[in-house]
Tab-separated table of C-alpha atoms and ligand atoms in Angstrom:
chain	number	residue	atom	x	y	z
R	1	MET	CA	0.102	-0.141	-0.222
R	2	SER	CA	1.518	3.507	-1.110
R	3	LEU	CA	0.707	6.734	0.177
R	4	LEU	CA	1.126	10.230	-1.073
R	5	ILE	CA	0.226	13.487	1.210
R	6	LYS	CA	-0.010	15.919	-1.128
R	7	ASN	CA	0.169	20.126	-1.299
R	8	GLY	CA	0.142	19.654	2.678
R	9	ARG	CA	2.133	22.409	5.698
R	10	ILE	CA	4.784	20.181	7.038
R	11	ILE	CA	5.544	21.065	10.408
R	12	THR	CA	7.960	19.412	12.275
R	13	ALA	CA	10.143	20.489	15.884
R	14	ALA	CA	12.476	22.551	13.226
R	15	LYS	CA	10.590	23.421	9.971
R	16	ASP	CA	7.745	24.429	8.774
R	17	TYR	CA	7.116	24.039	4.649
R	18	ILE	CA	4.741	23.241	1.909
R	19	ALA	CA	5.913	19.859	0.320
R	20	ASP	CA	4.401	16.076	-0.910
R	21	VAL	CA	4.992	13.285	1.482
R	22	PHE	CA	5.279	9.284	-0.592
R	23	ILE	CA	4.551	6.500	2.064
R	24	ASP	CA	5.296	3.115	0.394
R	25	LYS	CA	3.961	0.223	3.023
R	26	GLU	CA	5.390	1.705	6.574
R	27	LYS	CA	7.751	4.756	5.680
R	28	ILE	CA	8.595	7.846	4.999
R	29	THR	CA	10.249	7.199	1.603
R	30	LEU	CA	10.150	10.864	-0.381
R	31	ILE	CA	9.408	14.350	0.294
R	32	ASP	CA	9.656	16.763	-2.195
R	33	THR	CA	7.113	19.818	-3.700
R	34	ALA	CA	4.726	18.917	-6.576
R	35	LEU	CA	5.695	14.952	-6.356
R	36	ASN	CA	4.088	12.708	-9.295
R	37	SER	CA	4.534	9.387	-8.286
R	38	THR	CA	1.845	6.904	-8.345
R	39	ALA	CA	0.001	5.641	-5.543
R	40	ASP	CA	-2.758	3.823	-4.268
R	41	ARG	CA	-4.260	6.736	-2.477
R	42	ILE	CA	-3.946	10.297	-2.809
R	43	ILE	CA	-4.874	12.657	0.105
R	44	ASP	CA	-5.213	16.424	-0.498
R	45	ALA	CA	-3.670	18.542	2.417
R	46	LYS	CA	-4.306	21.611	1.354
R	47	ASN	CA	-4.784	24.443	4.415
R	48	LYS	CA	-3.762	21.554	6.674
R	49	TYR	CA	-0.586	20.371	8.661
R	50	VAL	CA	0.965	17.549	8.387
R	51	ILE	CA	2.785	17.103	11.773
R	52	PRO	CA	4.819	13.529	13.300
R	53	GLY	CA	1.973	11.112	15.411
R	54	GLY	CA	2.030	12.005	19.083
R	55	VAL	CA	4.369	9.807	21.049
R	56	ASP	CA	2.895	9.702	24.825
R	57	VAL	CA	5.801	8.771	27.362
R	58	HIS	CA	3.171	9.053	30.560
R	59	THR	CA	0.234	6.119	30.448
R	60	HIS	CA	-1.381	3.443	33.098
R	61	LEU	CA	-3.330	1.027	31.079
R	62	ASP	CA	-4.860	-1.775	32.292
R	63	MET	CA	-2.879	-1.343	35.576
R	64	PRO	CA	-3.884	-2.901	38.652
R	65	LEU	CA	-4.874	-0.929	41.785
R	66	GLY	CA	-6.000	-3.102	44.990
R	67	GLU	CA	-8.634	-5.281	43.774
R	68	ILE	CA	-9.575	-2.963	40.819
R	69	THR	CA	-7.461	-2.002	37.126
R	70	SER	CA	-7.167	1.039	35.336
R	71	SER	CA	-10.677	1.500	32.889
R	72	ASP	CA	-8.388	1.692	29.497
R	73	ASP	CA	-7.419	-1.841	28.831
R	74	PHE	CA	-4.370	-2.028	25.832
R	75	GLU	CA	-7.472	-1.643	22.708
R	76	THR	CA	-9.737	1.023	24.144
R	77	GLY	CA	-6.835	2.947	25.173
R	78	THR	CA	-4.747	2.956	22.293
R	79	ARG	CA	-7.459	3.477	19.666
R	80	ALA	CA	-8.314	6.749	22.553
R	81	ALA	CA	-4.754	7.737	21.848
R	82	ALA	CA	-5.215	7.233	17.888
R	83	PHE	CA	-8.285	9.456	18.108
R	84	GLY	CA	-6.238	12.320	19.636
R	85	GLY	CA	-3.723	12.199	17.255
R	86	THR	CA	-1.089	9.745	19.418
R	87	THR	CA	0.674	7.015	17.336
R	88	THR	CA	2.814	6.179	20.032
R	89	ILE	CA	2.997	5.564	23.707
R	90	ILE	CA	5.311	4.469	26.605
R	91	ASP	CA	2.934	2.329	29.176
R	92	TYR	CA	4.356	1.406	33.012
R	93	ALA	CA	4.880	-2.287	33.599
R	94	THR	CA	4.887	-2.517	36.939
R	95	GLN	CA	6.593	-4.601	39.345
R	96	THR	CA	5.056	-6.189	42.526
R	97	ARG	CA	6.448	-6.427	45.676
R	98	GLU	CA	5.791	-9.959	45.669
R	99	THR	CA	7.484	-10.329	41.877
R	100	SER	CA	10.682	-9.568	39.354
R	101	MET	CA	11.017	-6.882	36.575
R	102	ARG	CA	10.895	-9.887	34.210
R	103	ALA	CA	7.345	-10.925	35.347
R	104	ALA	CA	5.987	-7.362	34.951
R	105	LEU	CA	7.496	-7.221	31.431
R	106	ASP	CA	6.353	-10.683	30.364
R	107	SER	CA	2.602	-9.375	32.356
R	108	TRP	CA	2.887	-6.344	30.559
R	109	PHE	CA	3.568	-7.679	27.133
R	110	LYS	CA	0.241	-10.168	27.463
R	111	LYS	CA	-1.474	-6.628	27.891
R	112	ALA	CA	-0.483	-5.110	24.931
R	113	GLU	CA	-0.354	-8.023	22.695
R	114	GLY	CA	-3.327	-8.585	20.372
R	115	LYS	CA	-4.613	-5.811	21.978
R	116	ALA	CA	-2.940	-2.480	21.191
R	117	VAL	CA	-3.944	-0.109	17.968
R	118	ILE	CA	-1.024	2.072	18.257
R	119	ASP	CA	3.180	1.305	18.532
R	120	TYR	CA	4.050	0.948	21.996
R	121	GLY	CA	6.860	0.554	24.420
R	122	PHE	CA	7.009	0.179	28.231
R	123	HIS	CA	9.358	1.286	31.570
R	124	ILE	CA	9.483	-0.621	34.058
R	125	ILE	CA	8.126	0.782	37.252
R	126	ILE	CA	10.606	-0.643	40.450
R	127	THR	CA	9.505	-1.574	43.301
R	128	HIS	CA	12.547	-3.308	45.220
R	129	LEU	CA	15.790	-4.517	44.277
R	130	GLN	CA	17.316	-8.015	45.159
R	131	SER	CA	20.686	-8.695	44.341
R	132	GLU	CA	19.336	-11.602	41.884
R	133	ASN	CA	16.960	-9.170	40.325
R	134	SER	CA	19.745	-5.769	40.074
R	135	ASP	CA	21.221	-7.299	37.507
R	136	GLU	CA	17.934	-7.423	35.630
R	137	ILE	CA	18.468	-3.518	35.066
R	138	GLY	CA	20.450	-4.754	32.039
R	139	GLU	CA	18.664	-7.069	31.119
R	140	MET	CA	15.691	-4.982	30.688
R	141	ILE	CA	17.456	-2.098	28.877
R	142	LYS	CA	18.990	-4.496	26.478
R	143	GLU	CA	15.170	-5.894	25.233
R	144	GLY	CA	14.403	-2.272	24.778
R	145	VAL	CA	12.677	-1.413	27.988
R	146	THR	CA	15.607	1.420	28.489
R	147	SER	CA	13.554	3.311	30.943
R	148	PHE	CA	12.663	2.806	34.971
R	149	LYS	CA	10.710	4.680	36.675
R	150	LEU	CA	11.060	5.259	41.348
R	151	PHE	CA	8.529	6.729	43.414
R	152	MET	CA	9.917	8.475	45.786
R	153	ALA	CA	5.832	9.016	47.504
R	154	TYR	CA	3.186	5.748	48.716
R	155	PRO	CA	5.275	4.834	50.935
R	156	ASN	CA	4.238	0.987	52.011
R	157	SER	CA	3.975	0.393	47.894
R	158	LEU	CA	5.684	2.096	45.753
R	159	MET	CA	7.735	3.749	47.873
R	160	VAL	CA	11.507	3.159	47.819
R	161	ASP	CA	14.425	4.821	50.005
R	162	ASP	CA	17.118	7.109	48.730
R	163	GLU	CA	19.980	3.567	48.547
R	164	ILE	CA	17.233	1.464	46.150
R	165	ILE	CA	17.161	5.062	43.883
R	166	LEU	CA	21.282	5.433	44.264
R	167	LYS	CA	21.705	1.697	42.859
R	168	VAL	CA	19.226	1.690	40.020
R	169	MET	CA	20.194	5.220	38.906
R	170	ARG	CA	23.799	3.423	39.206
R	171	ARG	CA	23.777	0.512	37.225
R	172	SER	CA	21.141	2.171	35.264
R	173	ALA	CA	23.781	4.733	34.019
R	174	GLU	CA	25.697	1.500	33.213
R	175	PHE	CA	24.059	0.541	30.158
R	176	GLY	CA	22.721	3.903	29.171
R	177	GLY	CA	19.575	3.870	30.360
R	178	LEU	CA	16.934	6.644	32.042
R	179	VAL	CA	15.572	6.671	35.998
R	180	CYS	CA	12.518	8.891	35.810
R	181	ILE	CA	11.127	10.046	39.239
R	182	HIS	CA	7.869	10.685	41.150
R	183	ALA	CA	9.289	13.787	42.929
R	184	GLU	CA	7.065	13.468	45.916
R	185	ASP	CA	8.229	13.109	49.849
R	186	GLY	CA	6.101	10.240	50.971
R	187	LEU	CA	6.745	10.109	54.797
R	188	ALA	CA	6.361	14.273	54.445
R	189	ILE	CA	2.528	13.882	53.117
R	190	GLU	CA	2.133	10.229	55.091
R	191	LYS	CA	2.037	12.476	58.084
R	192	ILE	CA	-0.349	15.097	56.961
R	193	VAL	CA	-2.547	13.037	56.144
R	194	LYS	CA	-2.323	11.266	59.285
R	195	LYS	CA	-3.565	14.177	60.915
R	196	THR	CA	-6.012	15.344	58.936
R	197	LEU	CA	-7.718	12.231	59.080
R	198	THR	CA	-7.827	12.387	62.426
R	199	GLU	CA	-9.358	15.568	62.106
R	200	GLY	CA	-12.705	14.194	60.333
R	201	LYS	CA	-11.439	15.828	56.510
R	202	THR	CA	-12.259	13.699	54.271
R	203	ILE	CA	-13.484	14.808	51.390
R	204	PRO	CA	-11.408	14.690	48.018
R	205	ILE	CA	-9.763	18.027	48.084
R	206	TYR	CA	-7.721	17.087	51.490
R	207	HIS	CA	-5.670	14.625	48.916
R	208	ALA	CA	-4.395	17.889	47.499
R	209	LEU	CA	-4.323	19.886	50.618
R	210	THR	CA	-2.275	16.961	52.414
R	211	ARG	CA	0.290	17.122	49.527
R	212	PRO	CA	1.775	20.620	49.587
R	213	THR	CA	4.044	21.446	46.438
R	214	THR	CA	6.734	21.622	49.653
R	215	ALA	CA	6.966	17.946	49.520
R	216	GLU	CA	7.036	18.221	45.821
R	217	ARG	CA	9.872	20.213	45.413
R	218	ASP	CA	12.032	18.459	48.431
R	219	ALA	CA	11.342	14.915	46.772
R	220	VAL	CA	12.874	17.239	43.729
R	221	VAL	CA	15.924	18.603	45.107
R	222	ARG	CA	16.932	15.357	46.741
R	223	ALA	CA	16.501	13.100	43.434
R	224	ILE	CA	19.098	16.008	41.358
R	225	GLU	CA	21.276	15.848	44.634
R	226	LEU	CA	20.779	11.470	44.018
R	227	SER	CA	21.395	12.127	40.422
R	228	GLN	CA	24.825	13.935	40.757
R	229	ARG	CA	26.182	11.839	43.247
R	230	ALA	CA	25.199	8.616	40.396
R	231	ASN	CA	27.024	10.826	38.089
R	232	THR	CA	23.378	10.248	35.678
R	233	PRO	CA	21.216	12.411	34.582
R	234	VAL	CA	17.570	12.422	35.932
R	235	TYR	CA	13.678	12.828	34.155
R	236	ILE	CA	11.601	14.560	36.830
R	237	VAL	CA	7.806	12.735	35.607
R	238	HIS	CA	4.718	14.849	36.327
R	239	VAL	CA	5.699	18.217	37.155
R	240	SER	CA	2.874	19.958	39.024
R	241	SER	CA	4.050	22.945	40.468
R	242	ASN	CA	6.326	26.144	40.154
R	243	ASP	CA	8.179	25.021	43.767
R	244	ALA	CA	8.961	22.164	41.985
R	245	LEU	CA	9.953	23.717	38.372
R	246	GLU	CA	12.368	26.515	39.650
R	247	GLN	CA	14.720	23.466	41.569
R	248	ILE	CA	14.600	22.319	38.088
R	249	ALA	CA	15.506	25.316	36.580
R	250	ILE	CA	17.752	26.280	38.753
R	251	ALA	CA	19.671	23.053	38.370
R	252	ARG	CA	19.559	22.766	34.630
R	253	GLY	CA	20.999	26.397	34.686
R	254	SER	CA	23.962	24.967	36.346
R	255	GLY	CA	24.845	22.813	33.680
R	256	ILE	CA	22.962	19.280	35.322
R	257	LYS	CA	21.225	17.023	32.824
R	258	VAL	CA	17.484	16.863	34.727
R	259	PHE	CA	14.977	16.927	32.372
R	260	ALA	CA	11.014	17.099	33.284
R	261	GLU	CA	7.745	16.520	31.634
R	262	THR	CA	4.293	18.422	32.650
R	263	CYS	CA	0.787	17.095	31.962
R	264	PRO	CA	-2.218	18.522	30.635
R	265	GLN	CA	-4.287	18.488	33.820
R	266	TYR	CA	-1.440	20.904	35.349
R	267	LEU	CA	-2.168	23.232	32.814
R	268	PHE	CA	-5.886	23.722	32.886
R	269	LEU	CA	-6.710	22.374	36.290
R	270	SER	CA	-6.105	23.688	39.173
R	271	LEU	CA	-7.309	23.496	43.055
R	272	ASP	CA	-10.913	25.391	42.725
R	273	ASP	CA	-12.174	22.284	40.045
R	274	MET	CA	-11.962	20.573	43.176
R	275	ASN	CA	-13.549	22.837	44.858
R	276	VAL	CA	-17.091	21.689	44.406
R	277	PRO	CA	-19.931	20.229	46.101
R	278	GLY	CA	-20.468	16.527	47.179
R	279	PHE	CA	-17.987	13.611	45.664
R	280	ASP	CA	-17.336	15.661	42.021
R	281	GLY	CA	-14.050	16.909	43.368
R	282	ALA	CA	-13.124	13.059	42.965
R	283	LYS	CA	-12.740	13.171	39.655
R	284	PHE	CA	-9.732	15.351	40.255
R	285	VAL	CA	-7.359	13.231	42.350
R	286	LEU	CA	-4.501	13.201	41.124
R	287	THR	CA	-0.585	12.515	42.198
R	288	PRO	CA	0.794	14.987	42.116
R	289	PRO	CA	-2.858	17.087	42.738
R	290	LEU	CA	-3.739	20.191	41.129
R	291	ARG	CA	-2.469	23.418	42.137
R	292	GLU	CA	-3.261	26.711	43.273
R	293	LYS	CA	-4.358	28.611	39.592
R	294	TRP	CA	-1.222	30.430	39.484
R	295	ASN	CA	1.334	27.116	38.801
R	296	GLN	CA	-0.450	27.033	35.231
R	297	GLU	CA	1.325	29.927	33.747
R	298	LYS	CA	4.254	29.191	35.433
R	299	LEU	CA	4.476	25.802	33.539
R	300	TRP	CA	3.556	27.337	30.532
R	301	ASP	CA	6.855	29.592	30.957
R	302	GLY	CA	8.386	26.488	31.746
R	303	LEU	CA	7.328	24.793	28.619
R	304	ARG	CA	8.534	27.757	26.656
R	305	LYS	CA	12.154	28.119	27.990
R	306	ASP	CA	12.526	24.080	28.327
R	307	THR	CA	12.913	24.121	31.084
R	308	LEU	CA	10.487	21.317	30.605
R	309	GLN	CA	10.960	19.612	27.971
R	310	ILE	CA	7.896	17.293	27.326
R	311	VAL	CA	4.212	16.980	27.847
R	312	SER	CA	2.983	13.293	28.882
R	313	THR	CA	-0.341	12.815	30.068
R	314	ASP	CA	-0.233	10.122	32.715
R	315	HIS	CA	-3.114	8.720	31.581
R	316	CYS	CA	-4.571	6.933	34.793
R	317	PRO	CA	-8.692	6.351	34.127
R	318	PHE	CA	-11.271	5.398	36.844
R	319	ASN	CA	-14.190	5.516	36.306
R	320	TYR	CA	-16.456	8.063	38.813
R	321	LYS	CA	-18.635	5.471	39.158
R	322	HIS	CA	-17.641	2.204	41.218
R	323	GLN	CA	-14.062	3.078	41.192
R	324	LYS	CA	-13.560	6.698	42.542
R	325	GLU	CA	-16.591	5.982	44.363
R	326	ILE	CA	-14.402	3.395	46.382
R	327	GLY	CA	-13.174	6.962	48.401
R	328	LEU	CA	-16.527	8.199	49.042
R	329	ASN	CA	-15.570	8.374	52.967
R	330	ASP	CA	-12.113	8.504	52.919
R	331	PHE	CA	-10.147	10.496	50.378
R	332	THR	CA	-6.972	7.841	50.565
R	333	LYS	CA	-9.120	5.553	49.290
R	334	ILE	CA	-9.923	7.348	46.471
R	335	PRO	CA	-8.252	5.714	43.383
R	336	ASN	CA	-5.117	8.254	42.000
R	337	GLY	CA	-5.441	9.004	38.393
R	338	GLY	CA	-7.429	10.677	35.305
R	339	PRO	CA	-8.006	10.115	31.839
R	340	GLY	CA	-6.454	11.850	29.124
R	341	ILE	CA	-4.787	10.242	26.432
R	342	GLU	CA	-6.709	11.481	23.916
R	343	ASN	CA	-7.090	14.796	25.156
R	344	ARG	CA	-3.367	16.201	25.342
R	345	ILE	CA	-2.597	16.394	21.393
R	346	HIS	CA	-5.353	19.170	21.158
R	347	LEU	CA	-5.166	20.468	24.585
R	348	ILE	CA	-1.642	21.617	23.936
R	349	TYR	CA	-2.380	23.352	20.455
R	350	GLN	CA	-5.775	25.185	22.115
R	351	GLY	CA	-3.776	26.895	25.089
R	352	GLY	CA	-0.763	26.583	23.656
R	353	VAL	CA	-0.919	28.111	19.827
R	354	ASN	CA	-4.304	28.918	19.482
R	355	GLU	CA	-3.811	31.243	22.902
R	356	GLY	CA	0.225	32.368	21.719
R	357	ARG	CA	1.794	31.103	24.700
R	358	ILE	CA	3.886	28.526	21.816
R	359	SER	CA	4.838	28.389	18.479
R	360	LEU	CA	3.747	25.354	15.654
R	361	ASN	CA	7.077	24.682	15.905
R	362	ARG	CA	7.839	23.948	19.842
R	363	TRP	CA	3.720	22.102	19.862
R	364	VAL	CA	5.741	19.458	17.872
R	365	LYS	CA	8.854	19.092	19.606
R	366	ILE	CA	6.810	19.128	23.020
R	367	THR	CA	4.214	16.780	22.252
R	368	SER	CA	6.042	14.481	19.297
R	369	THR	CA	9.756	14.791	18.585
R	370	ALA	CA	11.198	15.567	22.704
R	371	PRO	CA	9.220	12.613	23.437
R	372	ALA	CA	10.564	10.454	21.200
R	373	LYS	CA	14.173	11.710	21.446
R	374	MET	CA	13.937	11.146	25.249
R	375	PHE	CA	12.992	7.859	25.378
R	376	GLY	CA	15.440	6.090	22.587
R	377	LEU	CA	12.797	5.957	19.789
R	378	PHE	CA	13.780	8.813	17.224
R	379	PRO	CA	14.059	9.431	13.930
R	380	ARG	CA	11.847	6.223	13.838
R	381	LYS	CA	9.239	8.152	15.577
R	382	GLY	CA	8.704	12.039	16.395
R	383	THR	CA	9.274	13.168	12.606
R	384	ILE	CA	8.908	13.752	9.842
R	385	ALA	CA	11.631	12.333	7.565
R	386	VAL	CA	12.791	10.140	4.787
R	387	GLY	CA	12.761	7.219	6.683
R	388	SER	CA	10.846	7.811	9.312
R	389	ASP	CA	7.586	5.281	10.242
R	390	ALA	CA	5.009	6.813	8.716
R	391	ASP	CA	3.799	8.042	11.762
R	392	ILE	CA	1.695	11.671	10.288
R	393	ILE	CA	-1.656	13.236	11.902
R	394	ILE	CA	-3.147	15.870	8.973
R	395	TRP	CA	-4.927	17.817	11.040
R	396	ASP	CA	-7.262	20.906	10.189
R	397	PRO	CA	-6.512	24.217	12.423
R	398	GLU	CA	-10.318	25.519	11.132
R	399	LYS	CA	-12.045	22.324	12.819
R	400	GLU	CA	-13.588	22.417	16.381
R	401	HIS	CA	-14.848	20.678	18.690
R	402	VAL	CA	-16.286	20.406	21.991
R	403	ILE	CA	-14.253	17.938	24.339
R	404	SER	CA	-17.135	15.487	26.384
R	405	ALA	CA	-17.384	12.333	28.114
R	406	LYS	CA	-20.315	11.727	25.644
R	407	THR	CA	-18.589	11.470	22.854
R	408	HIS	CA	-14.344	10.783	23.755
R	409	HIS	CA	-13.572	7.280	22.891
R	410	MET	CA	-11.903	6.435	26.281
R	411	ASN	CA	-13.240	3.856	28.233
R	412	VAL	CA	-14.130	5.858	31.348
R	413	ASP	CA	-17.460	7.695	32.409
R	414	TYR	CA	-16.479	11.893	32.517
R	415	SER	CA	-14.095	13.801	31.647
R	416	LEU	CA	-11.911	16.426	33.028
R	417	TYR	CA	-12.288	18.847	30.722
R	418	GLU	CA	-15.542	18.612	29.482
R	419	GLY	CA	-17.368	21.592	27.985
R	420	MET	CA	-13.932	22.826	26.456
R	421	MET	CA	-13.303	23.951	22.998
R	422	ILE	CA	-11.187	23.889	20.781
R	423	LYS	CA	-9.660	24.618	17.473
R	424	GLY	CA	-7.662	22.193	15.510
R	425	ASP	CA	-8.777	19.082	14.591
R	426	ALA	CA	-7.033	15.939	13.288
R	427	ASP	CA	-9.012	14.725	9.599
R	428	ILE	CA	-6.568	12.027	9.602
R	429	VAL	CA	-4.308	10.221	11.798
R	430	ILE	CA	-1.817	7.669	10.187
R	431	SER	CA	0.204	5.155	11.758
R	432	ARG	CA	2.473	3.127	9.854
R	433	GLY	CA	1.130	3.869	6.840
R	434	ASP	CA	-2.304	2.874	7.472
R	435	VAL	CA	-5.191	5.310	8.201
R	436	ILE	CA	-6.238	4.201	11.388
R	437	VAL	CA	-8.654	7.146	12.115
R	438	GLU	CA	-10.276	9.551	9.320
R	439	ASP	CA	-13.615	11.877	9.508
R	440	GLY	CA	-13.893	10.916	13.265
R	441	LYS	CA	-14.037	7.357	11.958
R	442	PHE	CA	-12.161	4.149	13.253
R	443	TYR	CA	-9.795	1.907	10.716
R	444	GLY	CA	-7.454	-0.176	12.418
R	445	LYS	CA	-7.014	-3.319	14.241
R	446	PRO	CA	-6.976	-4.516	17.399
R	447	GLY	CA	-3.356	-6.177	17.895
R	448	ARG	CA	-1.455	-4.122	14.838
R	449	GLY	CA	0.045	-1.771	17.609
R	450	ASN	CA	4.011	-3.620	17.069
R	451	TYR	CA	6.701	-3.363	20.441
R	452	LEU	CA	8.809	-1.019	20.520
R	453	LYS	CA	12.302	-1.591	21.249
R	454	ARG	CA	14.139	1.356	22.365
R	455	GLY	CA	17.227	2.815	21.747
R	456	THR	CA	18.813	4.107	24.884
R	457	TYR	CA	19.099	7.454	26.240
R	458	VAL	CA	22.781	8.523	25.408
E	501	URP	O1	-2.029	10.011	40.190
E	501	URP	C1	-1.838	9.105	39.114
E	501	URP	N1	-0.724	9.691	39.021
E	501	URP	N2	-1.772	7.800	38.859
E	501	URP	C2	-0.823	6.745	38.621
E	501	URP	C3	0.288	7.052	39.440
E	501	URP	C4	1.387	7.841	38.903
E	501	URP	O2	1.846	7.826	40.476
E	501	URP	O3	2.065	8.327	37.826
E	502	ZN	ZN1	3.761	9.379	39.225
E	503	ZN	ZN1	1.718	7.749	35.901
């Protein structure tokens, strides 16, 4: 199958020009003006943007949490991602306290197999390190799992101590891997949570009020210090506050290799969204939590100045009914996380490009090129170039739609962005040469997504 995309405005992280793109099977094979090659299908992209498919490097599909799992599996989640213009994800395979990294990876392979409609890779969440499995880090990296997440939060479940963080950083550095840190001071938060519960404060907003920005800031500082001791770069996931951002800016300013992402929820939502009657605030129980509104503009500024390099989603959806409701009488029991895999590229276009905060090139860079580079997928993913995978969005800058749980494709019963108007939409989404979304209809097949063996950061 060959495809010729004619007359489109190609936008990459660095360029902006009109040309035609020829796709042969899964790859881009030619880019030039006025290509006259014959093709099985010709798409006229006049007045449209032709941009690389989105790369979302932070998702939690089919993720177990106690008795429940996140509500999108690899079929529904990747299908929703495709509707939103994302053609590659990297999901977090979570090691349990009882099992090895190998077991976590095998379990995630099974979850994705036969289901994923777009390409996918994995990071591993490391929850413990025994001497026999610290060698697993090298093994994982050789299999293309080149990044690891460590939690400084959630004592007694996911949290690891500084000694483990340091060991993982050192071991991963030997093989060129990248350590991703969930930076919140779990022990400080635990004390505040206990006191808050004894005061009888149980409604959802206390999830946010018990996790102050200082706990995020202190953990970021500690993570950077540990990475310095291990002499390796570090990647801070889901930065939510100016307090944390400032520390990253200071470190980067002094030449330290610290990288960071934020997520749309921290750019568009705030504590105000949780301050609602009844239990509805539970929809916004995310970790790190939503912050005071003024932090949003600081994060946008961080994206502009490259203090933050990437926007991911941390897509971790739980239904309001029966899942979020588990915490009806106790905010600590509300499953943490929210949906967003379908909304990322649209939201960053609306808040970033339409509202004049970032350029078109920067939009492409932070949602596609930079994540592909950071996590060892570039130039196969993240750009429009000869030899790259034909993962392409034909984007209509004029098309409008309103985000709603009634029309979204994520398997979750609410939207964090209900009623938000977006100007700009994907007309066509192409994954490795296949048109998988066109005019709001899905043409992909479960299982067509390939596992991506990733390269190392260095
Ligand atoms: O609330 C969130 N973000 N849940 C997912 C796990 C994490 O910390 O990324
Ligand atoms: Zn996290
Ligand atoms: Zn996450």
